[in-house]
Each structure stands twice: as C-alpha cells, then as structure tokens.
Amino acid sequence: MTDPGVLKQLQDRYEIPGGLRFEAGPKGLIRAVVATPQAGAQVYLHGAHVTHYQPRGERPVLFMSAHSWFEPGKPIRGGVPIVFPWFGPRASDPSAPAHGFARLAEWHMESATQAADGSVTLVLGLDAAKATNPAWPHAYELRYRVGVGGTLGLFLEVRNTSDGAITFEEALHTYLAVSDVRRVSIAGLAGADYLDKTDGMRRKTQGPDPIRITGETDRVYLNTQTTCVVDDPAGGRRLVVNKQGSDVTVVWDPWVAKAQAMPDFGDDEWPQMLCIETCNAADHAVTLPPGHRHEMRATIRSEPRYGGDPRCRAHVS
Ligand code: BG6
C-alpha cells in the first residue's frame, strides 16, 4: 500500500500543475505522470523505471508487458529498466540479482523542472545507503535525468564516492514497441563484432545489411557508439536510439521458447517488442577513480515513415 503521506509530500514538493503529478500505480508503487505539449510519460520511483513515453498523436514508443510484476524487490518488465552495477548474471555470485540491484531499488526524487517549451525534466537519485549488495560492496551515487519532450532523453550519471576505484557495467535496457519484430530492420550496427549469447557467447561479425530478427536474438555489440534506427514499415514509423558515453549496444528479442519461460511475460508478446540497449558491459565495463563521474545518455525518438499501414498509425491521446 502507498503511504498517503509520502505521496502528498512528493505532490507538494514537485508537482507542476498540468505537467507533473504523482499517483499510486499497480500494487501501490508510486509513479510520476508527466504531460507536456509534446508527449506523455510515466516514471516509477521503483527502479527509476520509465514505463511509458508517447509523443502526442502517436502510439507509445515503449513496450510494456501486460504480465509485468509491479512489486518491491522485483523488476518491471518493459519500458526502460536501469541495469547497474553488473549486466546479466553476476559471474562471481550466482545468487546476486540479474542485471544488478538498481532496477529493484526505491529511488528518490531530486528535482523536477519545466522548460519554456513545456518539456519536463525529472531527476531521480540512488546511493549506497539505499541500495547495495555484497557482490558489489562500493560507495556510489546515481543520478538519473529523464527529459520528456519531443524526444525522451535519459541520462544516467554514476559518481564514485568510495575510497578506491570502482568498476561497473550499466544499461538503459530500452524495450521498443514494434508492430511485429519479424518485419522490422535495424540499421547502425553493420560490421560490428558481437558476442552471441544464444551461441555460447561466440564472437561474430555483423554483415553490411540491416539486421533482421528471425529467431531468438541476444547479442552484445562491442565498441559501438552509433545511432540505431529501427525501421518499422508496418508501424509507419522509425524509432531512433541515439547515444553518448556508451560503447556497447545489446539487441534482444526472446522469441517463442524464452517468452514461454519468463513468468512475467506473455507467451505471445515477443513480436511486439525489440530491445535496443544502450550499455557499457563486458570488455567495456567502466572503471572510475575515486571522486570521478561518468555519464551515459540515450535519446529516443520516433519519426513518421510514409507508406506504412495506416491502421497502425491510429491516434491515441
Ligand atoms: C538482456 C540480456 O539484456 O536482458 C538477456 O542480454 C536477458 O540475456 C534479457 O534475457 C532480460 O533479462 P531479465 O533479467 O530482465 O529477464
């Protein structure tokens, strides 16, 4: 249950009339509801998880599973989970949570501002006093800036507040909503080397053509800094993921068997999603000396594409 006092405090301190309010979402988890002239969005304090981003007059850009958990201690399935401080399982400790602890923690609000064009920026924070794990026992501070306007801007800052150097992995694990993953193509990763997680982490090289998804796909593209463009002709749009401060891109779709194996995901949901993840992981984990900071940014936008199926361009408020 949501503490009404906590909700009131958030509302009193950060509400922007017509632009930002706080409410209890599923299972009482508190979420920020953002409405700007350009787009609507929702951000949970649980995991600082952006679950919704929808430019005005368009369909949602982010996929959310109808089967997601919304529970303390469990990750939300869809939107943009924040992966930190390790990616995937923790090799040194199989009991540690997959993709780290940041997506399981309750973040706090630091600020909310509105620009002259009506776009809204939220800043959320997390630190070692609130979330830690014996598998990564370091002092740190995270600051996450979410900008909701004509684009969705996501900026994850890591500060090393410990006495020694820290090494971490991180990802903005973006679930994009697509009309049918079998009918999209992904440009931006031609010629890149990747680790194929569906083939024993074998190292392979991407060919020159845009990527097509034809089966379970789980690839860690190394040394990739370019923008990825997901072309969705049937959906009548292109989804563009631009990034900075990130050297790895993960492309993931679970396909049939993996979808069936995930308890918080519908068996038939896999065609509707495609993860293009802005990461630093594997060979590109980040090492920060004490007192230093690192920022990783992803900017996501949708562009209309002419010649698509007009039924897929239906307007939703
Ligand atoms: C991807 C990983 O980033 O996340 C996949 O590459 C993993 O291997 C997927 O299955 C989902 O992970 P989780 O922990 O959210 O089920």
CSV table of C-alpha atoms and ligand atoms in Angstrom, one decimal:
chain,number,residue,atom,x,y,z
A,1,MET,CA,0.0,0.0,0.0
A,2,THR,CA,1.2,3.5,-0.8
A,3,ASP,CA,1.8,5.8,2.2
A,4,PRO,CA,-0.6,8.7,1.5
A,5,GLY,CA,1.9,11.0,3.4
A,6,VAL,CA,4.7,10.1,1.1
A,7,LEU,CA,2.5,10.7,-2.0
A,8,LYS,CA,1.4,14.1,-0.5
A,9,GLN,CA,5.0,15.1,0.2
A,10,LEU,CA,6.0,14.3,-3.4
A,11,GLN,CA,3.0,16.2,-4.8
A,12,ASP,CA,3.6,19.2,-2.5
A,13,ARG,CA,7.2,19.4,-3.4
A,14,TYR,CA,7.4,18.5,-7.1
A,15,GLU,CA,4.0,18.9,-8.7
A,16,ILE,CA,4.0,21.0,-11.9
A,17,PRO,CA,0.3,21.9,-12.5
A,18,GLY,CA,-0.7,20.4,-15.8
A,19,GLY,CA,2.8,19.0,-16.3
A,20,LEU,CA,3.7,16.6,-13.5
A,21,ARG,CA,1.8,14.8,-10.7
A,22,PHE,CA,2.3,11.7,-8.6
A,23,GLU,CA,-0.1,8.8,-8.1
A,24,ALA,CA,-0.2,5.2,-6.9
A,25,GLY,CA,0.2,2.8,-9.8
A,26,PRO,CA,-0.3,-1.0,-9.7
A,27,LYS,CA,0.3,-2.6,-6.3
A,28,GLY,CA,0.6,0.9,-4.8
A,29,LEU,CA,4.0,1.7,-6.4
A,30,ILE,CA,4.4,5.4,-6.8
A,31,ARG,CA,4.8,6.8,-10.2
A,32,ALA,CA,5.3,10.3,-11.7
A,33,VAL,CA,2.8,11.1,-14.5
A,34,VAL,CA,4.2,13.6,-16.9
A,35,ALA,CA,2.2,15.5,-19.5
A,36,THR,CA,3.9,18.0,-21.8
A,37,PRO,CA,2.8,19.7,-25.0
A,38,GLN,CA,5.0,17.2,-26.9
A,39,ALA,CA,4.4,13.9,-25.1
A,40,GLY,CA,3.1,11.9,-22.1
A,41,ALA,CA,5.3,9.7,-19.9
A,42,GLN,CA,5.3,7.7,-16.6
A,43,VAL,CA,8.2,7.1,-14.3
A,44,TYR,CA,8.1,4.8,-11.2
A,45,LEU,CA,10.3,5.5,-8.2
A,46,HIS,CA,10.8,1.7,-8.1
A,47,GLY,CA,13.9,1.3,-10.3
A,48,ALA,CA,13.5,4.9,-11.6
A,49,HIS,CA,11.7,2.9,-14.3
A,50,VAL,CA,10.3,4.8,-17.3
A,51,THR,CA,7.3,2.6,-18.3
A,52,HIS,CA,5.7,4.9,-20.8
A,53,TYR,CA,6.6,7.5,-23.4
A,54,GLN,CA,4.1,8.6,-26.0
A,55,PRO,CA,4.5,11.6,-28.3
A,56,ARG,CA,1.2,13.4,-28.8
A,57,GLY,CA,-0.9,11.9,-31.6
A,58,GLU,CA,1.2,8.7,-31.8
A,59,ARG,CA,1.3,5.2,-30.3
A,60,PRO,CA,3.5,4.5,-27.3
A,61,VAL,CA,7.2,4.2,-28.2
A,62,LEU,CA,8.0,1.8,-25.3
A,63,PHE,CA,6.7,-1.7,-25.0
A,64,MET,CA,5.2,-2.8,-21.6
A,65,SER,CA,4.3,-6.4,-20.8
A,66,ALA,CA,0.8,-6.9,-19.6
A,67,HIS,CA,2.2,-9.6,-17.3
A,68,SER,CA,4.8,-7.4,-15.6
A,69,TRP,CA,5.3,-7.6,-11.9
A,70,PHE,CA,4.9,-4.3,-10.1
A,71,GLU,CA,6.3,-5.4,-6.8
A,72,PRO,CA,9.0,-4.3,-4.4
A,73,GLY,CA,12.1,-6.4,-4.9
A,74,LYS,CA,11.1,-7.5,-8.4
A,75,PRO,CA,11.9,-5.9,-11.8
A,76,ILE,CA,9.3,-4.3,-14.0
A,77,ARG,CA,9.1,-5.9,-17.5
A,78,GLY,CA,9.1,-3.4,-20.3
A,79,GLY,CA,9.8,0.3,-20.6
A,80,VAL,CA,13.4,1.1,-19.6
A,81,PRO,CA,14.9,-0.9,-16.8
A,82,ILE,CA,18.2,0.5,-15.4
A,83,VAL,CA,20.9,-2.1,-15.3
A,84,PHE,CA,23.6,-1.3,-12.7
A,85,PRO,CA,26.3,-2.3,-11.5
A,86,TRP,CA,26.5,-5.5,-13.5
A,87,PHE,CA,24.9,-6.7,-16.7
A,88,GLY,CA,23.2,-10.1,-16.8
A,89,PRO,CA,24.1,-12.6,-14.0
A,90,ARG,CA,26.9,-11.7,-11.6
A,91,ALA,CA,29.7,-14.2,-12.5
A,92,SER,CA,31.2,-14.2,-9.0
A,93,ASP,CA,27.9,-14.8,-7.3
A,94,PRO,CA,25.0,-16.7,-8.9
A,95,SER,CA,22.7,-15.7,-6.1
A,96,ALA,CA,23.0,-12.0,-6.9
A,97,PRO,CA,20.1,-10.5,-8.8
A,98,ALA,CA,20.4,-10.5,-12.6
A,99,HIS,CA,21.2,-7.0,-14.1
A,100,GLY,CA,22.2,-5.6,-10.7
A,101,PHE,CA,20.3,-4.0,-7.9
A,102,ALA,CA,19.4,-0.5,-9.3
A,103,ARG,CA,16.2,-1.7,-11.0
A,104,LEU,CA,15.0,-3.3,-7.8
A,105,ALA,CA,15.6,-0.3,-5.5
A,106,GLU,CA,13.3,2.6,-4.5
A,107,TRP,CA,14.9,5.8,-5.9
A,108,HIS,CA,14.2,9.3,-4.5
A,109,MET,CA,13.1,12.4,-6.4
A,110,GLU,CA,15.8,15.1,-6.5
A,111,SER,CA,14.1,17.7,-8.8
A,112,ALA,CA,11.5,18.4,-11.4
A,113,THR,CA,11.6,21.4,-13.8
A,114,GLN,CA,9.7,22.6,-16.8
A,115,ALA,CA,11.4,24.4,-19.7
A,116,ALA,CA,9.9,27.3,-21.7
A,117,ASP,CA,8.6,24.9,-24.3
A,118,GLY,CA,6.7,22.9,-21.7
A,119,SER,CA,9.0,19.9,-21.7
A,120,VAL,CA,9.6,18.4,-18.2
A,121,THR,CA,12.8,17.0,-16.7
A,122,LEU,CA,12.8,14.8,-13.6
A,123,VAL,CA,15.9,13.9,-11.7
A,124,LEU,CA,16.0,10.8,-9.5
A,125,GLY,CA,18.8,9.6,-7.3
A,126,LEU,CA,20.1,6.4,-5.6
A,127,ASP,CA,23.1,5.7,-3.5
A,128,ALA,CA,24.8,3.0,-1.5
A,129,ALA,CA,22.9,3.9,1.7
A,130,LYS,CA,19.7,2.9,-0.1
A,131,ALA,CA,20.8,0.0,-2.3
A,132,THR,CA,23.9,-2.2,-2.2
A,133,ASN,CA,24.9,-5.9,-2.5
A,134,PRO,CA,27.7,-8.0,-1.1
A,135,ALA,CA,28.6,-8.8,-4.7
A,136,TRP,CA,29.5,-5.2,-5.3
A,137,PRO,CA,30.2,-3.5,-1.9
A,138,HIS,CA,31.1,0.0,-3.0
A,139,ALA,CA,30.0,3.6,-2.3
A,140,TYR,CA,28.4,5.3,-5.3
A,141,GLU,CA,25.8,7.8,-6.2
A,142,LEU,CA,23.5,7.5,-9.3
A,143,ARG,CA,21.7,10.5,-10.7
A,144,TYR,CA,19.1,9.8,-13.5
A,145,ARG,CA,17.7,12.6,-15.6
A,146,VAL,CA,14.6,11.9,-17.6
A,147,GLY,CA,13.6,14.6,-20.1
A,148,VAL,CA,10.1,14.3,-21.6
A,149,GLY,CA,9.6,16.4,-24.7
A,150,GLY,CA,9.6,15.7,-28.5
A,151,THR,CA,12.3,13.1,-27.6
A,152,LEU,CA,12.8,11.0,-24.5
A,153,GLY,CA,16.2,11.9,-23.0
A,154,LEU,CA,17.7,9.5,-20.5
A,155,PHE,CA,21.0,10.5,-18.7
A,156,LEU,CA,22.5,8.1,-16.2
A,157,GLU,CA,25.3,9.6,-14.1
A,158,VAL,CA,27.5,7.4,-11.9
A,159,ARG,CA,29.7,9.0,-9.2
A,160,ASN,CA,32.4,7.1,-7.4
A,161,THR,CA,32.1,8.2,-3.7
A,162,SER,CA,34.3,5.4,-2.4
A,163,ASP,CA,38.0,5.5,-1.5
A,164,GLY,CA,39.1,3.2,-4.3
A,165,ALA,CA,38.4,2.8,-8.0
A,166,ILE,CA,35.1,1.1,-8.9
A,167,THR,CA,34.3,-1.0,-12.0
A,168,PHE,CA,30.7,-1.3,-13.1
A,169,GLU,CA,28.5,-2.3,-16.0
A,170,GLU,CA,25.3,-0.4,-16.9
A,171,ALA,CA,22.5,-0.4,-19.4
A,172,LEU,CA,19.4,1.6,-20.3
A,173,HIS,CA,17.5,-1.6,-21.3
A,174,THR,CA,15.0,0.0,-23.7
A,175,TYR,CA,12.1,-2.1,-24.8
A,176,LEU,CA,10.8,-0.5,-28.0
A,177,ALA,CA,7.2,-1.1,-29.2
A,178,VAL,CA,7.2,-2.5,-32.7
A,179,SER,CA,4.3,-3.7,-34.9
A,180,ASP,CA,5.9,-7.1,-35.5
A,181,VAL,CA,9.6,-7.8,-34.7
A,182,ARG,CA,9.8,-10.1,-37.7
A,183,ARG,CA,9.0,-7.2,-40.0
A,184,VAL,CA,11.5,-4.6,-38.8
A,185,SER,CA,15.1,-3.9,-39.6
A,186,ILE,CA,17.8,-2.4,-37.5
A,187,ALA,CA,20.5,-0.1,-39.0
A,188,GLY,CA,23.5,1.2,-37.3
A,189,LEU,CA,25.5,-1.9,-36.3
A,190,ALA,CA,26.9,-3.0,-39.7
A,191,GLY,CA,30.3,-4.5,-39.5
A,192,ALA,CA,30.4,-4.6,-35.6
A,193,ASP,CA,31.7,-7.5,-33.6
A,194,TYR,CA,29.3,-9.1,-31.2
A,195,LEU,CA,29.0,-11.8,-28.6
A,196,ASP,CA,26.2,-14.1,-29.4
A,197,LYS,CA,24.6,-15.1,-26.1
A,198,THR,CA,22.4,-17.6,-27.9
A,199,ASP,CA,25.5,-19.4,-29.2
A,200,GLY,CA,27.7,-19.8,-26.1
A,201,MET,CA,29.0,-16.2,-26.3
A,202,ARG,CA,30.8,-16.9,-29.6
A,203,ARG,CA,32.3,-13.8,-31.1
A,204,LYS,CA,30.9,-12.9,-34.5
A,205,THR,CA,30.9,-10.0,-37.0
A,206,GLN,CA,27.7,-8.4,-38.3
A,207,GLY,CA,27.3,-8.2,-42.0
A,208,PRO,CA,26.7,-5.0,-44.0
A,209,ASP,CA,22.9,-5.2,-44.2
A,210,PRO,CA,20.4,-4.0,-41.7
A,211,ILE,CA,19.7,-6.7,-39.0
A,212,ARG,CA,16.5,-8.7,-39.3
A,213,ILE,CA,15.1,-10.7,-36.4
A,214,THR,CA,14.5,-14.3,-37.4
A,215,GLY,CA,14.8,-16.2,-34.1
A,216,GLU,CA,15.8,-15.7,-30.5
A,217,THR,CA,18.3,-12.8,-30.6
A,218,ASP,CA,20.6,-11.8,-27.7
A,219,ARG,CA,23.7,-10.0,-29.0
A,220,VAL,CA,26.2,-7.8,-27.2
A,221,TYR,CA,27.6,-5.5,-29.9
A,222,LEU,CA,31.1,-4.3,-28.8
A,223,ASN,CA,32.7,-1.0,-29.4
A,224,THR,CA,29.5,0.5,-30.9
A,225,GLN,CA,28.8,4.2,-30.5
A,226,THR,CA,26.5,4.8,-33.4
A,227,THR,CA,22.8,5.7,-33.6
A,228,CYS,CA,20.5,2.7,-34.1
A,229,VAL,CA,17.4,3.1,-36.3
A,230,VAL,CA,14.6,0.6,-36.1
A,231,ASP,CA,12.6,0.8,-39.3
A,232,ASP,CA,9.1,-0.4,-38.8
A,233,PRO,CA,7.3,0.0,-42.2
A,234,ALA,CA,4.1,-1.8,-41.0
A,235,GLY,CA,4.0,0.5,-38.0
A,236,GLY,CA,4.5,3.6,-40.2
A,237,ARG,CA,7.5,4.9,-38.2
A,238,ARG,CA,11.2,4.7,-37.4
A,239,LEU,CA,12.4,4.5,-33.8
A,240,VAL,CA,15.8,6.2,-33.4
A,241,VAL,CA,18.1,5.5,-30.4
A,242,ASN,CA,20.9,7.9,-30.2
A,243,LYS,CA,23.6,7.6,-27.5
A,244,GLN,CA,26.7,9.0,-25.9
A,245,GLY,CA,29.1,7.7,-23.3
A,246,SER,CA,28.2,4.1,-24.3
A,247,ASP,CA,30.4,1.6,-26.1
A,248,VAL,CA,28.1,-1.4,-26.2
A,249,THR,CA,24.7,-2.0,-27.8
A,250,VAL,CA,22.6,-5.0,-26.9
A,251,VAL,CA,19.9,-6.3,-29.3
A,252,TRP,CA,17.4,-8.7,-27.6
A,253,ASP,CA,14.2,-10.4,-28.5
A,254,PRO,CA,13.2,-13.5,-26.6
A,255,TRP,CA,11.2,-15.2,-29.4
A,256,VAL,CA,9.0,-18.2,-28.6
A,257,ALA,CA,10.6,-20.5,-26.1
A,258,LYS,CA,12.3,-17.8,-23.9
A,259,ALA,CA,9.0,-15.9,-23.8
A,260,GLN,CA,7.2,-19.0,-22.5
A,261,ALA,CA,9.9,-19.5,-19.9
A,262,MET,CA,9.6,-15.9,-18.5
A,263,PRO,CA,6.9,-15.8,-15.7
A,264,ASP,CA,6.4,-12.1,-16.0
A,265,PHE,CA,5.9,-12.0,-19.8
A,266,GLY,CA,3.1,-13.2,-22.1
A,267,ASP,CA,3.8,-16.1,-24.4
A,268,ASP,CA,2.6,-14.1,-27.4
A,269,GLU,CA,4.2,-10.7,-26.5
A,270,TRP,CA,7.6,-11.3,-28.1
A,271,PRO,CA,6.6,-10.0,-31.6
A,272,GLN,CA,5.6,-6.6,-30.1
A,273,MET,CA,8.9,-5.7,-28.6
A,274,LEU,CA,12.6,-5.2,-29.5
A,275,CYS,CA,15.2,-4.2,-27.0
A,276,ILE,CA,18.0,-1.8,-28.2
A,277,GLU,CA,20.0,-1.4,-25.1
A,278,THR,CA,22.5,1.5,-24.5
A,279,CYS,CA,25.2,-0.2,-22.4
A,280,ASN,CA,28.7,-0.3,-21.1
A,281,ALA,CA,29.4,-4.0,-20.4
A,282,ALA,CA,31.7,-7.0,-21.0
A,283,ASP,CA,35.0,-5.7,-22.4
A,284,HIS,CA,33.6,-2.1,-22.0
A,285,ALA,CA,32.8,-2.1,-18.3
A,286,VAL,CA,33.6,1.3,-16.8
A,287,THR,CA,36.4,1.9,-14.3
A,288,LEU,CA,36.2,5.1,-12.3
A,289,PRO,CA,38.8,6.5,-9.9
A,290,PRO,CA,37.6,7.9,-6.6
A,291,GLY,CA,35.7,11.2,-6.9
A,292,HIS,CA,35.1,10.8,-10.6
A,293,ARG,CA,31.9,10.6,-12.5
A,294,HIS,CA,30.7,9.0,-15.7
A,295,GLU,CA,27.6,9.8,-17.8
A,296,MET,CA,25.8,7.6,-20.3
A,297,ARG,CA,22.9,9.1,-22.4
A,298,ALA,CA,20.2,7.6,-24.6
A,299,THR,CA,17.9,9.8,-26.6
A,300,ILE,CA,14.9,8.1,-28.1
A,301,ARG,CA,12.5,9.5,-30.7
A,302,SER,CA,10.0,8.3,-33.3
A,303,GLU,CA,9.9,9.6,-36.9
A,304,PRO,CA,6.9,9.1,-39.2
A,305,ARG,CA,7.5,6.8,-42.1
A,306,TYR,CA,5.4,7.1,-45.1
A,307,GLY,CA,3.9,4.1,-47.0
A,308,GLY,CA,3.1,2.1,-43.8
A,309,ASP,CA,-0.2,0.5,-43.0
A,310,PRO,CA,-2.4,3.5,-41.9
A,311,ARG,CA,-4.3,1.3,-39.4
A,312,CYS,CA,-1.0,1.1,-37.5
A,313,ARG,CA,-0.9,4.8,-37.2
A,314,ALA,CA,-4.1,5.1,-35.3
A,315,HIS,CA,-4.0,8.1,-33.0
A,316,VAL,CA,-4.1,7.6,-29.3
A,317,SER,CA,-4.2,10.6,-27.0
B,1,BG6,C1,19.1,-8.7,-21.9
B,1,BG6,C2,20.1,-9.9,-21.8
B,1,BG6,O1,19.8,-7.6,-21.8
B,1,BG6,O2,18.1,-8.9,-20.9
B,1,BG6,C3,19.3,-11.2,-22.0
B,1,BG6,O3,21.0,-9.8,-22.9
B,1,BG6,C4,18.2,-11.3,-20.9
B,1,BG6,O4,20.2,-12.3,-21.8
B,1,BG6,C5,17.3,-10.0,-21.0
B,1,BG6,O5,17.5,-12.4,-21.0
B,1,BG6,C6,16.2,-9.9,-20.0
B,1,BG6,O6,16.8,-10.1,-18.7
B,1,BG6,P1,15.9,-10.1,-17.4
B,1,BG6,O7,16.8,-10.3,-16.2
B,1,BG6,O8,15.1,-8.7,-17.4
B,1,BG6,O9,14.9,-11.2,-17.6
